PDB file of C-alpha atoms in Angstrom:
ATOM      1  CA  UNK E   1     -56.217 -37.223  37.752  1.00  0.00           C
ATOM      2  CA  UNK E   2     -54.048 -34.769  38.565  1.00  0.00           C
ATOM      3  CA  UNK E   3     -54.398 -35.891  42.382  1.00  0.00           C
ATOM      4  CA  UNK E   4     -53.791 -39.347  41.390  1.00  0.00           C
ATOM      5  CA  UNK E   5     -50.797 -38.312  39.575  1.00  0.00           C
ATOM      6  CA  UNK E   6     -49.740 -36.281  42.420  1.00  0.00           C
ATOM      7  CA  UNK E   7     -50.231 -39.145  44.970  1.00  0.00           C
ATOM      8  CA  UNK E   8     -48.422 -41.699  42.675  1.00  0.00           C
ATOM      9  CA  UNK E   9     -45.509 -39.211  42.413  1.00  0.00           C
ATOM     10  CA  UNK E  10     -45.268 -38.879  46.184  1.00  0.00           C
ATOM     11  CA  UNK E  11     -45.609 -42.852  46.534  1.00  0.00           C
ATOM     12  CA  UNK E  12     -42.420 -43.305  44.061  1.00  0.00           C
ATOM     13  CA  UNK E  13     -40.499 -40.581  46.059  1.00  0.00           C
ATOM     14  CA  UNK E  14     -41.090 -42.489  49.065  1.00  0.00           C
ATOM     15  CA  UNK E  15     -40.232 -45.757  47.860  1.00  0.00           C
ATOM     16  CA  UNK E  16     -37.080 -44.202  46.423  1.00  0.00           C
ATOM     17  CA  UNK E  17     -36.145 -42.653  49.557  1.00  0.00           C
ATOM     18  CA  UNK E  18     -36.660 -45.991  51.484  1.00  0.00           C
ATOM     19  CA  UNK E  19     -34.543 -47.487  48.757  1.00  0.00           C
ATOM     20  CA  UNK E  20     -31.770 -44.965  49.106  1.00  0.00           C
ATOM     21  CA  UNK E  21     -31.894 -45.042  53.030  1.00  0.00           C
ATOM     22  CA  UNK E  22     -31.236 -48.800  52.874  1.00  0.00           C
ATOM     23  CA  UNK E  23     -28.396 -48.606  50.712  1.00  0.00           C
ATOM     24  CA  UNK E  24     -26.937 -45.814  52.744  1.00  0.00           C
ATOM     25  CA  UNK E  25     -27.532 -47.808  55.803  1.00  0.00           C
ATOM     26  CA  UNK E  26     -25.760 -50.947  54.346  1.00  0.00           C
ATOM     27  CA  UNK E  27     -22.419 -48.942  53.526  1.00  0.00           C
ATOM     28  CA  UNK E  28     -22.602 -47.951  57.328  1.00  0.00           C
ATOM     29  CA  UNK E  29     -23.320 -51.362  58.472  1.00  0.00           C
ATOM     30  CA  UNK E  30     -20.035 -52.474  56.530  1.00  0.00           C
ATOM     31  CA  UNK E  31     -18.117 -49.796  58.893  1.00  0.00           C
ATOM     32  CA  UNK E  32     -19.748 -51.192  61.917  1.00  0.00           C
ATOM     33  CA  UNK E  33     -23.064 -49.919  63.681  1.00  0.00           C
ATOM     34  CA  UNK E  34     -23.867 -49.937  67.429  1.00  0.00           C
ATOM     35  CA  UNK E  35     -26.917 -51.761  68.779  1.00  0.00           C
ATOM     36  CA  UNK E  36     -28.739 -48.564  69.202  1.00  0.00           C
ATOM     37  CA  UNK E  37     -27.930 -47.379  65.558  1.00  0.00           C
ATOM     38  CA  UNK E  38     -29.273 -50.322  64.140  1.00  0.00           C
ATOM     39  CA  UNK E  39     -32.453 -50.048  66.500  1.00  0.00           C
ATOM     40  CA  UNK E  40     -32.930 -46.644  65.069  1.00  0.00           C
ATOM     41  CA  UNK E  41     -32.286 -47.607  61.393  1.00  0.00           C
ATOM     42  CA  UNK E  42     -35.091 -50.226  62.124  1.00  0.00           C
ATOM     43  CA  UNK E  43     -37.512 -47.699  63.529  1.00  0.00           C
ATOM     44  CA  UNK E  44     -36.941 -45.122  60.924  1.00  0.00           C
ATOM     45  CA  UNK E  45     -37.573 -47.839  58.299  1.00  0.00           C
ATOM     46  CA  UNK E  46     -40.885 -48.669  59.996  1.00  0.00           C
ATOM     47  CA  UNK E  47     -42.013 -45.319  59.751  1.00  0.00           C
ATOM     48  CA  UNK E  48     -41.100 -45.236  56.367  1.00  0.00           C
ATOM     49  CA  UNK E  49     -42.876 -48.577  55.547  1.00  0.00           C
ATOM     50  CA  UNK E  50     -45.936 -47.264  57.262  1.00  0.00           C
ATOM     51  CA  UNK E  51     -45.843 -43.865  55.428  1.00  0.00           C
ATOM     52  CA  UNK E  52     -45.502 -45.984  52.215  1.00  0.00           C
ATOM     53  CA  UNK E  53     -48.804 -47.965  53.183  1.00  0.00           C
ATOM     54  CA  UNK E  54     -50.524 -44.565  53.683  1.00  0.00           C
ATOM     55  CA  UNK E  55     -49.398 -43.593  50.815  1.00  0.00           C
ATOM     56  CA  UNK E  56     -50.687 -46.445  48.789  1.00  0.00           C
ATOM     57  CA  UNK E  57     -54.076 -46.058  50.385  1.00  0.00           C
ATOM     58  CA  UNK E  58     -54.054 -42.467  49.207  1.00  0.00           C
ATOM     59  CA  UNK E  59     -53.184 -43.574  45.593  1.00  0.00           C
ATOM     60  CA  UNK E  60     -56.090 -46.418  45.914  1.00  0.00           C
ATOM     61  CA  UNK E  61     -58.565 -43.722  47.205  1.00  0.00           C
ATOM     62  CA  UNK E  62     -57.680 -41.453  44.359  1.00  0.00           C
ATOM     63  CA  UNK E  63     -57.942 -43.850  41.822  1.00  0.00           C
ATOM     64  CA  UNK E  64     -61.428 -45.022  42.894  1.00  0.00           C
ATOM     65  CA  UNK E  65     -62.654 -41.647  43.081  1.00  0.00           C
ATOM     66  CA  UNK E  66     -61.254 -40.552  39.559  1.00  0.00           C
ATOM     67  CA  UNK E  67     -63.059 -44.186  38.355  1.00  0.00           C
ATOM     68  CA  UNK E  68     -66.152 -43.271  40.151  1.00  0.00           C
ATOM     69  CA  UNK E  69     -66.066 -39.449  38.587  1.00  0.00           C
ATOM     70  CA  UNK E  70     -65.319 -41.016  35.236  1.00  0.00           C
ATOM     71  CA  UNK E  71     -68.367 -43.104  35.426  1.00  0.00           C
ATOM     72  CA  UNK E  72     -70.831 -40.445  36.426  1.00  0.00           C
ATOM     73  CA  UNK E  73     -69.315 -38.219  33.690  1.00  0.00           C
ATOM     74  CA  UNK E  74     -69.947 -41.056  31.148  1.00  0.00           C
ATOM     75  CA  UNK E  75     -73.594 -41.378  32.530  1.00  0.00           C
ATOM     76  CA  UNK E  76     -73.735 -37.708  32.099  1.00  0.00           C
ATOM     77  CA  UNK E  77     -72.686 -37.838  28.781  1.00  0.00           C
ATOM     78  CA  UNK E  78     -74.861 -40.800  27.588  1.00  0.00           C
ATOM     79  CA  UNK E  79     -77.842 -38.886  28.912  1.00  0.00           C
ATOM     80  CA  UNK E  80     -76.834 -35.516  26.982  1.00  0.00           C
ATOM     81  CA  UNK E  81     -76.455 -37.563  23.885  1.00  0.00           C
ATOM     82  CA  UNK E  82     -79.658 -39.263  24.279  1.00  0.00           C
ATOM     83  CA  UNK E  83     -81.441 -35.650  24.730  1.00  0.00           C
ATOM     84  CA  UNK E  84     -79.244 -34.655  21.693  1.00  0.00           C
ATOM     85  CA  UNK E  85     -80.878 -37.383  19.663  1.00  0.00           C
ATOM     86  CA  UNK E  86     -84.312 -36.916  20.952  1.00  0.00           C
ATOM     87  CA  UNK E  87     -83.896 -33.031  20.108  1.00  0.00           C
ATOM     88  CA  UNK E  88     -82.815 -33.927  16.378  1.00  0.00           C
ATOM     89  CA  UNK E  89     -85.655 -36.684  16.214  1.00  0.00           C
ATOM     90  CA  UNK E  90     -88.237 -34.012  17.075  1.00  0.00           C
ATOM     91  CA  UNK E  91     -86.704 -31.428  14.789  1.00  0.00           C
ATOM     92  CA  UNK E  92     -86.773 -33.925  11.713  1.00  0.00           C
ATOM     93  CA  UNK E  93     -90.537 -34.328  12.373  1.00  0.00           C
ATOM     94  CA  UNK E  94     -91.182 -31.054  12.798  1.00  0.00           C
ATOM     95  CA  UNK E  95     -89.449 -30.221   9.203  1.00  0.00           C
ATOM     96  CA  UNK E  96     -91.076 -33.121   7.639  1.00  0.00           C
ATOM     97  CA  UNK E  97     -94.195 -31.692   8.914  1.00  0.00           C
ATOM     98  CA  UNK E  98     -93.604 -28.474   7.634  1.00  0.00           C
ATOM     99  CA  UNK E  99     -92.379 -29.948   4.441  1.00  0.00           C
ATOM    100  CA  UNK E 100     -95.598 -31.787   4.089  1.00  0.00           C
ATOM    101  CA  UNK E 101     -97.585 -28.605   4.657  1.00  0.00           C
ATOM    102  CA  UNK E 102     -95.488 -26.687   2.314  1.00  0.00           C
ATOM    103  CA  UNK E 103     -96.003 -29.436  -0.506  1.00  0.00           C
ATOM    104  CA  UNK E 104     -99.847 -29.611   0.413  1.00  0.00           C
ATOM    105  CA  UNK E 105    -100.173 -25.870   0.067  1.00  0.00           C
ATOM    106  CA  UNK E 106     -98.206 -26.151  -3.297  1.00  0.00           C
ATOM    107  CA  UNK E 107    -100.318 -29.044  -4.441  1.00  0.00           C
ATOM    108  CA  UNK E 108    -103.641 -26.806  -3.599  1.00  0.00           C
ATOM    109  CA  UNK E 109    -102.108 -23.614  -4.945  1.00  0.00           C
ATOM    110  CA  UNK E 110    -101.468 -25.495  -8.374  1.00  0.00           C
ATOM    111  CA  UNK E 111    -104.776 -27.186  -8.267  1.00  0.00           C
ATOM    112  CA  UNK E 112    -106.780 -23.695  -8.081  1.00  0.00           C
ATOM    113  CA  UNK E 113    -104.717 -22.417 -10.860  1.00  0.00           C
ATOM    114  CA  UNK E 114    -105.512 -25.381 -12.962  1.00  0.00           C
ATOM    115  CA  UNK E 115    -109.532 -24.767 -12.104  1.00  0.00           C
ATOM    116  CA  UNK E 116    -109.107 -21.046 -12.863  1.00  0.00           C
ATOM    117  CA  UNK E 117    -107.238 -21.555 -16.288  1.00  0.00           C
ATOM    118  CA  UNK E 118    -110.422 -23.936 -17.438  1.00  0.00           C
TER     119      UNK E 118
END
C-alpha cells in the first residue's frame, strides 16, 4: 500500500510539473520564442510524457501487486479461520465427551450409593 501511495504521489508530482512547465512556456511564447526554443520545449515535453507513462505503469504494477497480496492474505485468513473453527469444534466434542464421562461416573457413583444404602 505504501509503495502504491508513493508511486501515485510521484505521478501526481510529474503531472503537476508538466502542467507548470506548459504554463511557463506559454508565458515565454507570448514574449516570442525561437524555433530551437520551441523544439527544446517539445522535446522536453515528450520526455516528461514518457516519464509520466512510465510512472503510470509503476502505479498500475504497484496496484496489481497490492491486489495480489491482498487476495493471498485473504486466502490465508480464510484458511486460518477454518482451522480455528475446526479446533473449536474439536474442543467442543472433547468437552462433550468429558462431560458425558463425568455424568456417567456421577450416575454410577449415585447408583452404587443407592445399592449400599439398601
